[in-house]
XYZ file of C-alpha atoms in Angstrom:
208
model
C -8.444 -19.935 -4.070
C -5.121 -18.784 -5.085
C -4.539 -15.150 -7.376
C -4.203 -15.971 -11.325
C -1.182 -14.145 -11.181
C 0.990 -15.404 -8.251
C 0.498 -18.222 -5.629
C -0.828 -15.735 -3.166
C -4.422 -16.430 -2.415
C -6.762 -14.420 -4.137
C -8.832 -11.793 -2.697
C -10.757 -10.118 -5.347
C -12.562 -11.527 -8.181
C -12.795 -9.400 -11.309
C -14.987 -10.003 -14.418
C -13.376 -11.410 -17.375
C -13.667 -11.136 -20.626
C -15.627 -13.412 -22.269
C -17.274 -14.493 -18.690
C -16.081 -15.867 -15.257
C -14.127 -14.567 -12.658
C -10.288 -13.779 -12.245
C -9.068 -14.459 -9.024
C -6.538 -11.268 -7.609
C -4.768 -11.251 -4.441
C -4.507 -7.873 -2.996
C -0.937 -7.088 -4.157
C -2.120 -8.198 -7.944
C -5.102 -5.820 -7.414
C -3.173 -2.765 -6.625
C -1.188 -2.898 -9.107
C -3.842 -4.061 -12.103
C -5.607 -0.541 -10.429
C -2.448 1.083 -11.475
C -1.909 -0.187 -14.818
C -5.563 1.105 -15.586
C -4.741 4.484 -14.342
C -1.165 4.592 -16.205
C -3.414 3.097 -19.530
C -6.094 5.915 -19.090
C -2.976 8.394 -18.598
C -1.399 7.586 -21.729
C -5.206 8.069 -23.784
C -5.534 11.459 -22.396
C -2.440 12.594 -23.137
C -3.202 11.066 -26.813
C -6.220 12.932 -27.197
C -4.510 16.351 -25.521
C -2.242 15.628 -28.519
C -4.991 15.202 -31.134
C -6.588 18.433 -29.960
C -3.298 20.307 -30.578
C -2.457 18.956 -33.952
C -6.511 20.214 -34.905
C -5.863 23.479 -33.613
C -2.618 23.575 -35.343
C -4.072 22.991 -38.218
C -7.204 26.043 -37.903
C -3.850 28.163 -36.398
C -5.732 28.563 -33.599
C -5.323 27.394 -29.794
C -6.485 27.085 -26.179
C -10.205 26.364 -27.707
C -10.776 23.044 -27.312
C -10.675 21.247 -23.633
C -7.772 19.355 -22.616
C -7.637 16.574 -19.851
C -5.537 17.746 -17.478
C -2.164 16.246 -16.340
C -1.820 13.919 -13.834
C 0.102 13.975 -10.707
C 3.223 11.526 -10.890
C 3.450 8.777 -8.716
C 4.581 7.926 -6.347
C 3.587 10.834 -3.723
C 6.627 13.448 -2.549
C 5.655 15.041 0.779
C 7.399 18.420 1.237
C 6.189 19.565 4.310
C 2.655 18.179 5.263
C 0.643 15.877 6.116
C -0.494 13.041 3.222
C -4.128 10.925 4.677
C -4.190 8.092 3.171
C -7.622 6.448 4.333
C -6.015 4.793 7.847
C -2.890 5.851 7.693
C -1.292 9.232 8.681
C 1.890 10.197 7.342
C 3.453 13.329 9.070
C 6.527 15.199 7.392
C 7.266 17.374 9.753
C 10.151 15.456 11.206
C 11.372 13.293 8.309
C 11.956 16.170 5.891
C 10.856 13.863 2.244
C 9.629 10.519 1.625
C 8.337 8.929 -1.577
C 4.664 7.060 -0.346
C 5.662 3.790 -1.790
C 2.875 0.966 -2.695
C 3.758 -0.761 0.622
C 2.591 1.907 2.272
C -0.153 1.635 0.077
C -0.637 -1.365 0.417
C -1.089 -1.457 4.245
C -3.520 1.353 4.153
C -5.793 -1.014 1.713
C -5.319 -3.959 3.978
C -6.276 -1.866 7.113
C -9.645 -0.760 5.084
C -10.363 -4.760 4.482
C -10.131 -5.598 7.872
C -12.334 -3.023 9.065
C -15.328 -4.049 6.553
C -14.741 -7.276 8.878
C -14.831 -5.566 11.968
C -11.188 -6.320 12.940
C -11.989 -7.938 16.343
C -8.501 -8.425 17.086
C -7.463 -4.919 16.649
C -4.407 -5.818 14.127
C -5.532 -2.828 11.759
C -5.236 -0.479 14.159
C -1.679 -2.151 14.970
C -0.108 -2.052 11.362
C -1.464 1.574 10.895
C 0.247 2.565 14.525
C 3.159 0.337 12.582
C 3.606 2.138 9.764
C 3.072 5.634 11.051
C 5.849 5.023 13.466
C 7.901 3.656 11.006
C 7.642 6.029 8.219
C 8.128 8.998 10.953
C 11.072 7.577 12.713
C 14.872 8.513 12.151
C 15.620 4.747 10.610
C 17.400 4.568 7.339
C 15.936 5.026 4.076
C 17.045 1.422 2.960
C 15.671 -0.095 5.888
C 12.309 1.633 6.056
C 11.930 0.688 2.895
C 12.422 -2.588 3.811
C 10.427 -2.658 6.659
C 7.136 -1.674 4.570
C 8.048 -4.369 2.423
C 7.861 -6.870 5.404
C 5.019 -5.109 6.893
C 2.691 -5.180 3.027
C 3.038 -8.785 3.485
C 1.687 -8.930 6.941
C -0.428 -7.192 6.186
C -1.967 -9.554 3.454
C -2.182 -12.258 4.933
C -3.805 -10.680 7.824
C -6.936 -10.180 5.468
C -7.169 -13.407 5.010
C -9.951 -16.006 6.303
C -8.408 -17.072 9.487
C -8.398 -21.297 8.151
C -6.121 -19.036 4.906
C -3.591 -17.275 6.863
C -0.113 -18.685 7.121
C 1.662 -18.496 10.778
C 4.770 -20.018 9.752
C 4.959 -17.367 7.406
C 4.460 -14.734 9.094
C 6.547 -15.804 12.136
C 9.457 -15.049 10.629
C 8.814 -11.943 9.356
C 7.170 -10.652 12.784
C 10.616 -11.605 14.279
C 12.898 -9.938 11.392
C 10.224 -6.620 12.361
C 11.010 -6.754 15.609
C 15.283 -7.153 15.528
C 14.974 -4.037 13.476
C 12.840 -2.008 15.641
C 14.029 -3.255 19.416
C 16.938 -1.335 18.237
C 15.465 1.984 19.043
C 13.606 2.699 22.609
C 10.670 4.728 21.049
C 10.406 2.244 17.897
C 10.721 -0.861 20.695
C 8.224 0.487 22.586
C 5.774 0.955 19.841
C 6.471 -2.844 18.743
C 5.764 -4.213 22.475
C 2.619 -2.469 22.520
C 1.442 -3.585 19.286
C 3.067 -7.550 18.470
C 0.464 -8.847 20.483
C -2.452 -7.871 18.368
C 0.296 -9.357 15.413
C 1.340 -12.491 16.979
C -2.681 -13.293 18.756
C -4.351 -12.405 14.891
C -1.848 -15.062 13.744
C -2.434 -17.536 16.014
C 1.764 -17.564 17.013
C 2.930 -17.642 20.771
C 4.945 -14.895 22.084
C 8.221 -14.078 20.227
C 11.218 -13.296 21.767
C 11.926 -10.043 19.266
């Protein structure tokens, strides 16, 4: 079943209106969560505007409750640690980083494939990923690009293993590894952990 919204396959169904299902594919999901929290945002701060114009007009204020304000988003870590629910991300030696949805979106994958008991370990793998990624000394561009890659993965590592797409994900395993075979700590991290990648997938060994 592919998502209503792109040809990803779907992996949530959500109620519709006026009956039936709509098919989401993890990606799609995230980001119809966060047009509902963005949507509920913009109420409150509609009613916190309400119950200033009614005070205004008694020339009174601080009586009646307000909602208070949300934290933006994305996260800013200034020193400390953010949990995200498999994922650790540690800023004491990469100063600030904005928790993108990739990152996001990992740590959501991870938590599917544990409700399926992950026998092949590649949750644990894409949160050692990630961590190591996020924490290392790689530039911003291409950490951010490397989440990107890694999201994907990540996706269509949730999927029914008859669903998942090797010859997609080949690729992107390889373009992974030229990045991070460029730096011994990073290198050794992706040696200990393409394995669980390439043997989820299905893919012989890659040279990367």
């Amino acid at each position: 079943m592919k998502c209503s919204q792109c040809s990803t396959p779907a992996m949530f169904l959500l109620p519709a209106d006026g009956g039936g299902q709509v098919p989401l594919c993890l990606r799609c999901k995230i980001a119809y969560n966060r047009m509902l929290l963005e949507a509920n945002d913009q109420l409150e701060r509609e009613i916190n505007n309400l119950q200033d114009h009614m005070e205004a007009s008694f020339g009174i204020s601080g009586i009646l409750p307000r909602y208070q304000e949300r934290r933006p988003s994305p996260i800013v870590l200034r020193g400390g640690d953010v949990h995200l629910n498999n994922v650790n991300v540690q800023n004491s030696d990469i100063g600030m980083l904005n928790v993108s949805a990739n990152v996001e979106m990992v740590d959501s994958a991870i938590t599917i494939l544990k409700q399926g008991a992950d026998e092949n370990n590649v949750g644990e793998a894409l949160g050692k990923l990630t961590e190591g990624i996020v924490k290392s000394n790689l530039d911003a561009k291409i950490k951010s690009e490397l989440m990107e890659i890694l999201s994907v993965v990540a996706g269509e590592a949730t999927l029914p293993h008859g669903d998942r797409r090797p010859a997609v994900v080949k690729p992107l395993l390889l373009q992974i590894g030229k990045y991070l075979m460029g730096a011994k700590a990073l290198a050794d991290l992706w040696n200990l952990t393409k394995p669980f990648l390439t043997g989820h997938f299905g893919i012989p060994d890659i040279e990367a």
